[in-house]
Amino acid sequence: MEMNAKSDKQTADQTIFTSNQHPPGAIEHSAAVKRAAFGADFAWGVSTAAYQIEGAHDIEGKGASIWDVFSGKKGKVKLNHNGNFACDFFNRYPDDLELMQSLSIPNFRFSLSWPRLLPDGHGRANQAGIDYYNRLIDHCLELGITPWVTLYHWDLPYELEKKGGWANRDIVGWFQEYAALCAKHYGDRVKHWMVLNEPMVFTGAGYFLGVHAPGRIGFKGFVPAVHHATLCQAEGGRVLRDLLPGAEIGTTFSCSHVEPYRPQEKDIKAAIRVDALLNRLFIEPSLGLGYPLQDLKFMRRIEKYILAGDEDKVKFDFDFIGIQNYTREVVKHSFWTPFVQANLVPPKKRGVPQTQMNWEVYPQGIYHILHKYNQYKGIKKLIVTENGAAFADQLLDGEVHDTNRVDFLQRYLHQVLRAKQEGVKVQGYFVWSFVDNFEWAEGYHPRFGLVYIDYETQQRTIKDSGHWYRDFLEGKQKF
Ligand code: FCB
């Protein structure tokens, strides 16, 4: 594993932390990358998630989600923003899909809202919710846009959270029921599925740190939530495959290339732990490798939740793995940080460029992470299901000149192509995000879209990056 590399194997990338300089190759990128270089069968698209764009939080029979409840509590989300109205995509999807089509975007990744379909999480289905996604999917297909559907992008029905949510093993049954309902209603038209969105984030931020919904803190809920999410990841895959034998079934992971701050034993070991936590915890059991407890001793308490037969139940042979990459993490040993005994060294401290999220701009990170996942024997195919950047966009005279985002996307794409040309099985790339949207605990402030949203008027303005993506997809970019 990369993280074990000692100084003799150290790359240029790893040495930069002592010098506070930008890594070579990070700033300049060679001639603009062209779509054709990725091959005709490479899937291009944009990504979104239900809670971040739909709004319509309480209409047409939708049940509350943990995000409705969490964002309704004071001080949980910046400026007390919430997703009640968001981009009003629930009502505006026909126009938004036409906008997408006008940008020549062939694939659209979106998620289904579990509480819109099953207001109580299980049992009674909401016909209006079922009809809504039927209309959305049909409209995509009418416009020649292929739907890529995520089953779970963090908006757990609140009724299930009341019963323990991800920390309750019953969620396996609830999730199977939900997955089967989605397969039954949409499987005739949806051929690309993703089971979970970033389990490390929704368990870690939601059940351990408490900064995301449902806002729980500590190991008590987190550790069982990890195991139950790992079980659901596989069970969801099995339900979809049984009911939809022809479908392509994947799941997605947040992943960041991790490096030690200094080339010292302690930092290198800290980086190994952080890498195991951020990048290996959910993929390895699904591949039959078990949890990486050797490198993550404090997670051994998970064994208590592993029942006989679970080693097999967590396995699933996914058709593709969704890689969601934004940045890299640089890690320093910290005696005082409980359990993981490591701290992330923020980009500001390292004097490197960052986005509005304070995430380092580090294009080589996506190259390294693609290589890392490519090394796992059981992975058949990788798709970058999210990549993008938030910048402080300005709408001036009906235009948004987000050259920084264009530059970001081009440089990351360049690294994706580099990995592909070296034999990495990467077969798709989705920009996060189509439109600006509700960025979880950060509210509406960070803008990730190719399309700018004026939240007062709900007016859409295609940013320069949107025009760039269209030109790129049409094979005629001028950059
Ligand atoms: C990912 C999430 C997505 C979005 C981006 C910026 O972690 O999957 O919903 O918030 O980050």
CSV table of C-alpha atoms and ligand atoms in Angstrom, one decimal:
chain,number,residue,atom,x,y,z
A,1,MET,CA,0.0,0.0,0.0
A,2,GLU,CA,1.1,3.5,-0.9
A,3,MET,CA,1.0,4.6,2.7
A,4,ASN,CA,3.6,2.2,3.7
A,5,ALA,CA,6.1,3.8,1.4
A,6,LYS,CA,9.1,5.0,3.4
A,7,SER,CA,11.5,7.7,2.4
A,8,ASP,CA,13.2,5.6,-0.3
A,9,LYS,CA,9.9,5.2,-2.2
A,10,GLN,CA,8.8,8.8,-1.6
A,11,THR,CA,7.4,10.5,-4.5
A,12,ALA,CA,7.6,14.2,-5.5
A,13,ASP,CA,4.0,14.5,-4.2
A,14,GLN,CA,4.9,13.3,-0.7
A,15,THR,CA,7.9,15.6,-0.3
A,16,ILE,CA,6.1,18.8,-0.9
A,17,PHE,CA,4.8,19.1,2.6
A,18,THR,CA,8.1,20.0,4.1
A,19,SER,CA,8.6,22.7,1.4
A,20,ASN,CA,5.2,24.4,1.4
A,21,GLN,CA,5.3,24.6,-2.4
A,22,HIS,CA,2.8,23.5,-4.9
A,23,PRO,CA,3.6,20.1,-6.2
A,24,PRO,CA,5.1,20.0,-9.7
A,25,GLY,CA,2.4,19.4,-12.3
A,26,ALA,CA,-0.3,20.7,-10.0
A,27,ILE,CA,-0.4,24.2,-11.5
A,28,GLU,CA,0.3,23.7,-15.1
A,29,HIS,CA,-1.6,21.2,-17.1
A,30,SER,CA,-0.8,20.2,-20.6
A,31,ALA,CA,-3.0,21.1,-23.6
A,32,ALA,CA,-6.7,20.9,-22.9
A,33,VAL,CA,-8.0,17.4,-22.4
A,34,LYS,CA,-10.5,16.3,-25.1
A,35,ARG,CA,-13.5,14.1,-24.6
A,36,ALA,CA,-12.5,11.8,-27.5
A,37,ALA,CA,-9.3,10.8,-25.6
A,38,PHE,CA,-11.5,9.0,-23.0
A,39,GLY,CA,-13.1,6.8,-25.6
A,40,ALA,CA,-16.6,6.5,-26.9
A,41,ASP,CA,-17.9,4.3,-24.1
A,42,PHE,CA,-16.9,6.6,-21.3
A,43,ALA,CA,-20.0,7.8,-19.4
A,44,TRP,CA,-20.2,11.6,-18.8
A,45,GLY,CA,-22.7,13.2,-16.6
A,46,VAL,CA,-23.6,15.4,-13.6
A,47,SER,CA,-24.6,14.4,-10.1
A,48,THR,CA,-27.2,15.7,-7.6
A,49,ALA,CA,-29.0,14.4,-4.5
A,50,ALA,CA,-32.7,14.6,-3.6
A,51,TYR,CA,-32.5,16.6,-0.4
A,52,GLN,CA,-30.0,19.0,-1.9
A,53,ILE,CA,-32.2,20.1,-4.8
A,54,GLU,CA,-35.8,18.9,-4.6
A,55,GLY,CA,-37.4,21.1,-1.9
A,56,ALA,CA,-41.1,20.2,-1.6
A,57,HIS,CA,-40.2,18.8,1.8
A,58,ASP,CA,-43.7,18.2,3.1
A,59,ILE,CA,-45.9,18.1,0.1
A,60,GLU,CA,-47.7,15.3,-1.7
A,61,GLY,CA,-47.5,12.9,1.2
A,62,LYS,CA,-43.7,13.0,1.7
A,63,GLY,CA,-42.6,12.0,5.2
A,64,ALA,CA,-39.9,13.9,7.1
A,65,SER,CA,-36.3,12.9,6.7
A,66,ILE,CA,-33.5,13.2,9.3
A,67,TRP,CA,-32.3,16.2,7.3
A,68,ASP,CA,-35.6,17.9,7.6
A,69,VAL,CA,-35.5,17.5,11.3
A,70,PHE,CA,-31.8,18.2,11.7
A,71,SER,CA,-31.8,21.4,9.6
A,72,GLY,CA,-34.9,22.5,11.5
A,73,LYS,CA,-32.9,22.7,14.7
A,74,LYS,CA,-31.2,26.0,15.5
A,75,GLY,CA,-27.5,26.2,14.9
A,76,LYS,CA,-27.1,22.8,13.1
A,77,VAL,CA,-26.7,24.3,9.6
A,78,LYS,CA,-24.9,27.5,8.8
A,79,LEU,CA,-27.3,30.5,8.9
A,80,ASN,CA,-30.0,28.0,9.8
A,81,HIS,CA,-30.5,27.1,6.2
A,82,ASN,CA,-32.6,24.1,5.3
A,83,GLY,CA,-33.6,22.1,2.2
A,84,ASN,CA,-37.3,22.9,2.5
A,85,PHE,CA,-37.3,24.6,-0.9
A,86,ALA,CA,-33.7,24.2,-2.1
A,87,CYS,CA,-33.7,24.5,-6.0
A,88,ASP,CA,-37.4,23.6,-6.2
A,89,PHE,CA,-36.3,20.8,-8.5
A,90,PHE,CA,-39.4,18.9,-7.5
A,91,ASN,CA,-41.4,21.4,-9.6
A,92,ARG,CA,-38.9,22.7,-12.0
A,93,TYR,CA,-37.4,19.4,-13.2
A,94,PRO,CA,-38.8,19.6,-16.7
A,95,ASP,CA,-37.0,23.0,-17.4
A,96,ASP,CA,-33.9,21.8,-15.6
A,97,LEU,CA,-33.7,18.7,-17.6
A,98,GLU,CA,-34.1,20.7,-20.8
A,99,LEU,CA,-31.3,22.9,-19.6
A,100,MET,CA,-29.2,19.8,-19.0
A,101,GLN,CA,-30.0,18.6,-22.5
A,102,SER,CA,-29.0,22.0,-23.9
A,103,LEU,CA,-25.6,21.4,-22.3
A,104,SER,CA,-25.3,18.1,-24.1
A,105,ILE,CA,-25.0,16.2,-20.8
A,106,PRO,CA,-25.9,12.5,-21.5
A,107,ASN,CA,-26.1,11.1,-18.0
A,108,PHE,CA,-27.9,12.4,-14.9
A,109,ARG,CA,-27.2,11.0,-11.4
A,110,PHE,CA,-29.8,11.8,-8.8
A,111,SER,CA,-31.1,10.1,-5.7
A,112,LEU,CA,-34.6,8.9,-4.7
A,113,SER,CA,-35.9,10.3,-1.4
A,114,TRP,CA,-36.8,7.3,0.8
A,115,PRO,CA,-39.3,9.3,2.8
A,116,ARG,CA,-41.0,10.5,-0.3
A,117,LEU,CA,-41.6,6.9,-1.4
A,118,LEU,CA,-42.1,5.4,2.1
A,119,PRO,CA,-43.1,8.1,4.5
A,120,ASP,CA,-42.7,5.9,7.5
A,121,GLY,CA,-39.6,4.2,6.1
A,122,HIS,CA,-41.4,0.9,5.5
A,123,GLY,CA,-44.9,-0.3,5.1
A,124,ARG,CA,-47.2,2.2,3.4
A,125,ALA,CA,-46.0,3.5,0.1
A,126,ASN,CA,-46.8,7.0,-1.1
A,127,GLN,CA,-48.2,6.8,-4.6
A,128,ALA,CA,-47.6,10.5,-5.3
A,129,GLY,CA,-43.9,10.0,-4.6
A,130,ILE,CA,-43.8,7.0,-6.8
A,131,ASP,CA,-45.5,9.0,-9.6
A,132,TYR,CA,-43.1,11.9,-9.2
A,133,TYR,CA,-40.0,9.8,-9.9
A,134,ASN,CA,-41.8,8.1,-12.8
A,135,ARG,CA,-42.4,11.5,-14.4
A,136,LEU,CA,-38.7,12.5,-13.7
A,137,ILE,CA,-37.3,9.3,-15.2
A,138,ASP,CA,-39.7,9.4,-18.2
A,139,HIS,CA,-38.7,13.0,-18.9
A,140,CYS,CA,-35.0,12.1,-18.7
A,141,LEU,CA,-35.6,9.4,-21.3
A,142,GLU,CA,-37.7,11.6,-23.5
A,143,LEU,CA,-34.8,14.0,-23.7
A,144,GLY,CA,-32.2,11.4,-24.3
A,145,ILE,CA,-30.7,11.7,-20.8
A,146,THR,CA,-29.8,8.4,-19.1
A,147,PRO,CA,-30.8,8.3,-15.4
A,148,TRP,CA,-28.3,7.0,-12.8
A,149,VAL,CA,-30.1,6.4,-9.6
A,150,THR,CA,-28.7,6.4,-6.0
A,151,LEU,CA,-31.0,4.7,-3.5
A,152,TYR,CA,-29.7,6.4,-0.4
A,153,HIS,CA,-28.1,9.8,-0.4
A,154,TRP,CA,-28.5,10.6,3.3
A,155,ASP,CA,-32.2,11.4,3.8
A,156,LEU,CA,-33.2,8.6,6.1
A,157,PRO,CA,-36.9,8.7,7.0
A,158,TYR,CA,-37.2,10.3,10.4
A,159,GLU,CA,-39.6,7.6,11.5
A,160,LEU,CA,-36.7,5.1,11.2
A,161,GLU,CA,-34.3,7.3,13.0
A,162,LYS,CA,-36.8,7.3,15.9
A,163,LYS,CA,-36.3,3.5,16.0
A,164,GLY,CA,-32.6,3.8,16.1
A,165,GLY,CA,-31.8,4.5,12.4
A,166,TRP,CA,-28.6,3.1,11.1
A,167,ALA,CA,-27.7,1.9,14.6
A,168,ASN,CA,-30.6,-0.5,14.6
A,169,ARG,CA,-29.9,-3.8,12.7
A,170,ASP,CA,-33.6,-3.8,11.6
A,171,ILE,CA,-32.5,-1.3,9.0
A,172,VAL,CA,-31.3,-4.2,6.9
A,173,GLY,CA,-34.9,-5.3,6.4
A,174,TRP,CA,-36.2,-1.8,6.0
A,175,PHE,CA,-33.6,-1.1,3.4
A,176,GLN,CA,-34.3,-4.3,1.5
A,177,GLU,CA,-38.0,-3.3,1.3
A,178,TYR,CA,-37.1,0.1,0.1
A,179,ALA,CA,-34.6,-1.2,-2.5
A,180,ALA,CA,-37.2,-3.7,-3.8
A,181,LEU,CA,-39.8,-1.0,-4.1
A,182,CYS,CA,-37.5,1.2,-6.2
A,183,ALA,CA,-36.5,-1.8,-8.4
A,184,LYS,CA,-40.1,-2.7,-8.9
A,185,HIS,CA,-41.3,0.7,-10.0
A,186,TYR,CA,-38.3,2.0,-11.9
A,187,GLY,CA,-36.2,-1.0,-12.9
A,188,ASP,CA,-37.9,-1.2,-16.3
A,189,ARG,CA,-36.3,2.1,-17.3
A,190,VAL,CA,-33.4,2.6,-14.9
A,191,LYS,CA,-30.3,0.6,-15.9
A,192,HIS,CA,-27.7,2.2,-13.6
A,193,TRP,CA,-28.0,2.0,-9.9
A,194,MET,CA,-25.9,3.1,-6.9
A,195,VAL,CA,-26.8,1.6,-3.5
A,196,LEU,CA,-25.3,4.1,-1.0
A,197,ASN,CA,-23.7,7.5,-1.2
A,198,GLU,CA,-20.6,7.7,0.8
A,199,PRO,CA,-21.3,5.6,3.9
A,200,MET,CA,-18.2,6.9,5.7
A,201,VAL,CA,-19.6,10.4,5.6
A,202,PHE,CA,-23.2,9.6,6.7
A,203,THR,CA,-22.0,7.4,9.5
A,204,GLY,CA,-19.0,9.5,10.5
A,205,ALA,CA,-20.5,12.9,10.2
A,206,GLY,CA,-24.0,11.8,11.2
A,207,TYR,CA,-23.4,9.3,14.0
A,208,PHE,CA,-19.9,10.0,15.4
A,209,LEU,CA,-19.2,13.7,14.9
A,210,GLY,CA,-22.8,14.9,15.0
A,211,VAL,CA,-22.3,17.6,12.4
A,212,HIS,CA,-24.7,16.0,9.9
A,213,ALA,CA,-28.1,14.5,10.5
A,214,PRO,CA,-29.1,12.9,12.7
A,215,GLY,CA,-26.5,14.7,14.8
A,216,ARG,CA,-25.5,11.8,17.1
A,217,ILE,CA,-22.1,11.9,18.8
A,218,GLY,CA,-19.7,9.1,19.9
A,219,PHE,CA,-19.1,5.4,19.3
A,220,LYS,CA,-22.4,4.1,20.6
A,221,GLY,CA,-24.4,4.7,17.4
A,222,PHE,CA,-21.4,5.0,15.0
A,223,VAL,CA,-20.0,1.6,15.3
A,224,PRO,CA,-23.2,-0.4,14.7
A,225,ALA,CA,-24.1,2.2,12.0
A,226,VAL,CA,-20.9,1.3,10.2
A,227,HIS,CA,-21.7,-2.4,10.2
A,228,HIS,CA,-25.3,-2.0,9.3
A,229,ALA,CA,-24.5,0.3,6.4
A,230,THR,CA,-22.0,-2.3,5.2
A,231,LEU,CA,-24.7,-4.9,5.4
A,232,CYS,CA,-27.2,-2.7,3.5
A,233,GLN,CA,-24.6,-1.9,0.9
A,234,ALA,CA,-24.4,-5.5,0.0
A,235,GLU,CA,-28.1,-6.4,0.6
A,236,GLY,CA,-29.2,-3.5,-1.5
A,237,GLY,CA,-27.0,-4.7,-4.3
A,238,ARG,CA,-28.4,-8.2,-4.0
A,239,VAL,CA,-32.0,-7.0,-4.1
A,240,LEU,CA,-31.4,-5.0,-7.2
A,241,ARG,CA,-29.5,-7.8,-8.9
A,242,ASP,CA,-32.2,-10.4,-8.1
A,243,LEU,CA,-35.0,-8.2,-9.4
A,244,LEU,CA,-33.1,-6.5,-12.2
A,245,PRO,CA,-30.6,-9.0,-13.7
A,246,GLY,CA,-29.6,-6.8,-16.6
A,247,ALA,CA,-28.9,-3.6,-14.5
A,248,GLU,CA,-25.5,-2.2,-13.7
A,249,ILE,CA,-25.2,-2.0,-10.0
A,250,GLY,CA,-22.7,0.1,-8.1
A,251,THR,CA,-22.2,1.9,-4.9
A,252,THR,CA,-20.2,5.1,-4.1
A,253,PHE,CA,-17.4,6.0,-1.7
A,254,SER,CA,-15.9,9.3,-0.6
A,255,CYS,CA,-12.2,8.9,-1.0
A,256,SER,CA,-9.3,11.1,-0.6
A,257,HIS,CA,-5.6,10.4,-1.2
A,258,VAL,CA,-3.9,10.5,2.2
A,259,GLU,CA,-0.3,11.5,2.8
A,260,PRO,CA,1.8,12.0,5.9
A,261,TYR,CA,2.7,15.6,6.7
A,262,ARG,CA,6.4,14.8,7.4
A,263,PRO,CA,8.3,11.8,6.2
A,264,GLN,CA,8.5,10.5,9.8
A,265,GLU,CA,7.4,7.1,11.2
A,266,LYS,CA,4.7,8.7,13.4
A,267,ASP,CA,3.1,10.7,10.6
A,268,ILE,CA,3.3,7.8,8.2
A,269,LYS,CA,1.5,5.5,10.7
A,270,ALA,CA,-1.1,8.2,11.4
A,271,ALA,CA,-1.7,8.4,7.6
A,272,ILE,CA,-2.2,4.7,7.4
A,273,ARG,CA,-4.9,4.9,10.1
A,274,VAL,CA,-6.6,7.8,8.4
A,275,ASP,CA,-6.5,6.0,5.1
A,276,ALA,CA,-8.0,2.9,6.6
A,277,LEU,CA,-10.8,4.9,8.1
A,278,LEU,CA,-11.6,7.2,5.1
A,279,ASN,CA,-10.8,4.9,2.2
A,280,ARG,CA,-10.9,1.2,3.2
A,281,LEU,CA,-13.5,0.7,5.9
A,282,PHE,CA,-16.5,0.1,3.6
A,283,ILE,CA,-15.0,-1.3,0.4
A,284,GLU,CA,-12.8,-4.0,1.9
A,285,PRO,CA,-15.6,-6.0,3.6
A,286,SER,CA,-17.6,-5.9,0.4
A,287,LEU,CA,-14.7,-7.5,-1.4
A,288,GLY,CA,-14.4,-10.2,1.1
A,289,LEU,CA,-11.3,-8.7,2.9
A,290,GLY,CA,-13.1,-7.9,6.1
A,291,TYR,CA,-12.8,-4.6,8.0
A,292,PRO,CA,-9.2,-3.2,8.0
A,293,LEU,CA,-9.0,-3.6,11.8
A,294,GLN,CA,-5.3,-4.4,11.7
A,295,ASP,CA,-4.7,-0.7,10.8
A,296,LEU,CA,-7.7,0.6,12.7
A,297,LYS,CA,-7.5,-0.9,16.2
A,298,PHE,CA,-10.1,1.4,17.8
A,299,MET,CA,-12.7,0.0,15.4
A,300,ARG,CA,-12.3,-3.5,16.9
A,301,ARG,CA,-15.4,-2.8,18.9
A,302,ILE,CA,-17.3,-3.5,15.7
A,303,GLU,CA,-16.8,-7.2,16.2
A,304,LYS,CA,-19.5,-7.1,18.8
A,305,TYR,CA,-22.1,-6.3,16.1
A,306,ILE,CA,-20.9,-8.9,13.5
A,307,LEU,CA,-23.2,-11.9,13.7
A,308,ALA,CA,-22.5,-15.4,12.4
A,309,GLY,CA,-22.7,-15.4,8.6
A,310,ASP,CA,-22.2,-11.6,8.3
A,311,GLU,CA,-18.8,-12.0,6.7
A,312,ASP,CA,-20.6,-13.4,3.7
A,313,LYS,CA,-23.6,-11.1,3.9
A,314,VAL,CA,-21.4,-8.0,3.6
A,315,LYS,CA,-19.9,-9.2,0.3
A,316,PHE,CA,-21.3,-8.1,-3.0
A,317,ASP,CA,-19.9,-8.2,-6.5
A,318,PHE,CA,-20.6,-4.7,-7.7
A,319,ASP,CA,-20.5,-3.9,-11.4
A,320,PHE,CA,-18.8,-0.6,-10.7
A,321,ILE,CA,-17.5,1.4,-7.8
A,322,GLY,CA,-18.3,5.1,-7.6
A,323,ILE,CA,-15.3,7.2,-6.7
A,324,GLN,CA,-16.1,10.6,-5.2
A,325,ASN,CA,-13.0,12.7,-4.9
A,326,TYR,CA,-12.5,16.4,-4.2
A,327,THR,CA,-9.2,16.8,-2.3
A,328,ARG,CA,-6.4,15.0,-0.5
A,329,GLU,CA,-5.8,14.8,3.2
A,330,VAL,CA,-2.4,15.5,4.8
A,331,VAL,CA,-2.0,13.8,8.2
A,332,LYS,CA,0.0,14.5,11.3
A,333,HIS,CA,0.3,12.3,14.3
A,334,SER,CA,-1.5,13.7,17.3
A,335,PHE,CA,-1.2,12.1,20.7
A,336,TRP,CA,-4.2,14.1,22.0
A,337,THR,CA,-6.8,13.2,19.3
A,338,PRO,CA,-8.7,10.3,20.7
A,339,PHE,CA,-8.7,6.9,18.9
A,340,VAL,CA,-7.3,7.8,15.5
A,341,GLN,CA,-4.5,9.8,17.0
A,342,ALA,CA,-4.1,11.9,13.9
A,343,ASN,CA,-5.0,15.4,12.8
A,344,LEU,CA,-5.6,16.7,9.3
A,345,VAL,CA,-3.3,19.6,8.4
A,346,PRO,CA,-5.5,22.1,6.7
A,347,PRO,CA,-4.5,23.5,3.3
A,348,LYS,CA,-4.3,27.0,4.7
A,349,LYS,CA,-1.5,25.9,7.1
A,350,ARG,CA,0.3,24.3,4.2
A,351,GLY,CA,0.0,27.3,2.0
A,352,VAL,CA,-1.7,25.4,-0.8
A,353,PRO,CA,-4.7,26.5,-2.9
A,354,GLN,CA,-8.1,25.6,-1.6
A,355,THR,CA,-11.8,25.9,-2.5
A,356,GLN,CA,-14.7,27.6,-0.7
A,357,MET,CA,-15.0,24.4,1.4
A,358,ASN,CA,-11.4,24.8,2.5
A,359,TRP,CA,-10.6,21.7,0.6
A,360,GLU,CA,-7.2,21.6,-1.1
A,361,VAL,CA,-7.1,21.8,-4.8
A,362,TYR,CA,-5.0,18.8,-5.6
A,363,PRO,CA,-5.6,17.2,-9.0
A,364,GLN,CA,-3.0,14.4,-8.6
A,365,GLY,CA,-5.1,13.1,-5.7
A,366,ILE,CA,-7.7,11.7,-8.1
A,367,TYR,CA,-5.0,10.0,-10.0
A,368,HIS,CA,-3.6,8.3,-6.9
A,369,ILE,CA,-7.0,7.3,-5.6
A,370,LEU,CA,-8.1,5.8,-8.9
A,371,HIS,CA,-4.8,3.8,-8.9
A,372,LYS,CA,-5.4,2.7,-5.3
A,373,TYR,CA,-8.9,1.4,-6.0
A,374,ASN,CA,-7.8,-0.1,-9.3
A,375,GLN,CA,-5.4,-2.4,-7.3
A,376,TYR,CA,-8.3,-4.2,-5.6
A,377,LYS,CA,-8.7,-7.4,-7.4
A,378,GLY,CA,-12.5,-7.6,-7.1
A,379,ILE,CA,-13.3,-4.2,-8.6
A,380,LYS,CA,-14.5,-4.5,-12.2
A,381,LYS,CA,-14.9,-0.9,-13.1
A,382,LEU,CA,-14.5,2.6,-11.6
A,383,ILE,CA,-16.7,5.6,-12.3
A,384,VAL,CA,-16.0,9.0,-10.9
A,385,THR,CA,-19.5,9.6,-9.6
A,386,GLU,CA,-18.6,13.0,-8.1
A,387,ASN,CA,-15.9,15.6,-8.6
A,388,GLY,CA,-16.1,19.3,-8.5
A,389,ALA,CA,-15.4,22.5,-6.6
A,390,ALA,CA,-17.2,25.3,-4.7
A,391,PHE,CA,-16.0,28.8,-5.4
A,392,ALA,CA,-17.5,32.2,-4.5
A,393,ASP,CA,-19.2,32.7,-7.8
A,394,GLN,CA,-20.5,36.2,-8.7
A,395,LEU,CA,-23.5,36.7,-10.9
A,396,LEU,CA,-22.7,39.9,-12.9
A,397,ASP,CA,-24.9,41.1,-15.8
A,398,GLY,CA,-26.4,37.6,-16.2
A,399,GLU,CA,-23.0,35.9,-16.4
A,400,VAL,CA,-20.8,33.9,-14.0
A,401,HIS,CA,-17.1,33.8,-15.0
A,402,ASP,CA,-16.0,30.9,-12.9
A,403,THR,CA,-12.7,30.3,-14.6
A,404,ASN,CA,-11.3,28.8,-11.4
A,405,ARG,CA,-13.9,25.9,-11.7
A,406,VAL,CA,-13.1,25.4,-15.4
A,407,ASP,CA,-9.5,25.2,-14.4
A,408,PHE,CA,-10.2,22.8,-11.6
A,409,LEU,CA,-12.3,20.5,-13.7
A,410,GLN,CA,-9.8,20.5,-16.6
A,411,ARG,CA,-6.9,19.7,-14.3
A,412,TYR,CA,-8.7,16.9,-12.5
A,413,LEU,CA,-9.9,15.5,-15.8
A,414,HIS,CA,-6.3,15.5,-17.0
A,415,GLN,CA,-5.4,13.3,-14.1
A,416,VAL,CA,-8.3,11.0,-14.7
A,417,LEU,CA,-7.1,10.6,-18.3
A,418,ARG,CA,-3.6,10.0,-17.1
A,419,ALA,CA,-4.8,7.1,-14.9
A,420,LYS,CA,-6.9,5.7,-17.6
A,421,GLN,CA,-4.0,5.8,-20.1
A,422,GLU,CA,-2.0,3.8,-17.5
A,423,GLY,CA,-4.6,1.1,-17.5
A,424,VAL,CA,-6.9,2.1,-14.7
A,425,LYS,CA,-10.4,0.8,-15.3
A,426,VAL,CA,-12.1,4.2,-15.1
A,427,GLN,CA,-15.1,4.4,-17.3
A,428,GLY,CA,-17.1,7.5,-16.4
A,429,TYR,CA,-17.0,11.0,-14.8
A,430,PHE,CA,-19.8,13.0,-13.2
A,431,VAL,CA,-19.4,16.6,-12.2
A,432,TRP,CA,-20.7,17.6,-8.8
A,433,SER,CA,-22.9,19.4,-9.4
A,434,PHE,CA,-25.4,20.3,-12.1
A,435,VAL,CA,-26.8,23.3,-10.2
A,436,ASP,CA,-25.8,25.1,-7.0
A,437,ASN,CA,-27.6,23.4,-4.1
A,438,PHE,CA,-28.0,22.9,-0.4
A,439,GLU,CA,-24.5,21.9,0.8
A,440,TRP,CA,-25.5,20.0,4.0
A,441,ALA,CA,-24.1,21.6,7.2
A,442,GLU,CA,-22.7,24.5,5.1
A,443,GLY,CA,-26.1,25.6,3.8
A,444,TYR,CA,-26.4,27.4,0.5
A,445,HIS,CA,-23.2,29.4,0.7
A,446,PRO,CA,-20.8,27.0,-1.1
A,447,ARG,CA,-21.7,26.9,-4.8
A,448,PHE,CA,-20.8,23.8,-6.6
A,449,GLY,CA,-23.0,24.1,-9.7
A,450,LEU,CA,-22.3,24.3,-13.4
A,451,VAL,CA,-25.5,26.4,-13.3
A,452,TYR,CA,-25.9,29.3,-10.9
A,453,ILE,CA,-29.1,29.5,-8.8
A,454,ASP,CA,-30.5,32.7,-7.5
A,455,TYR,CA,-32.4,31.3,-4.5
A,456,GLU,CA,-34.7,34.4,-4.3
A,457,THR,CA,-36.0,34.1,-7.8
A,458,GLN,CA,-35.0,30.5,-8.6
A,459,GLN,CA,-33.5,31.8,-11.8
A,460,ARG,CA,-30.9,29.6,-13.4
A,461,THR,CA,-27.8,31.0,-15.1
A,462,ILE,CA,-25.4,28.8,-16.9
A,463,LYS,CA,-21.9,29.5,-15.6
A,464,ASP,CA,-18.8,29.6,-17.8
A,465,SER,CA,-18.1,26.1,-16.5
A,466,GLY,CA,-21.4,24.9,-17.8
A,467,HIS,CA,-20.6,26.3,-21.2
A,468,TRP,CA,-17.2,24.8,-21.0
A,469,TYR,CA,-18.6,21.4,-20.1
A,470,ARG,CA,-21.0,21.6,-23.1
A,471,ASP,CA,-18.2,22.5,-25.4
A,472,PHE,CA,-16.1,19.7,-24.0
A,473,LEU,CA,-18.9,17.2,-24.4
A,474,GLU,CA,-19.5,18.4,-27.9
A,475,GLY,CA,-15.8,18.0,-28.7
A,476,LYS,CA,-15.3,21.7,-29.4
A,477,GLN,CA,-14.0,23.4,-26.3
A,478,LYS,CA,-12.0,26.6,-26.9
A,479,PHE,CA,-10.0,26.5,-23.7
B,1,FCB,C1,-20.1,14.8,-1.2
B,1,FCB,C2,-21.6,14.5,-1.2
B,1,FCB,C3,-22.4,15.4,-2.0
B,1,FCB,C4,-21.9,16.9,-2.0
B,1,FCB,C5,-20.4,16.9,-2.2
B,1,FCB,C6,-19.9,18.3,-2.2
B,1,FCB,O1,-19.5,14.3,-0.1
B,1,FCB,O2,-21.9,13.2,-1.6
B,1,FCB,O3,-23.8,15.3,-1.6
B,1,FCB,O4,-22.3,17.5,-0.8
B,1,FCB,O5,-19.8,16.1,-1.3
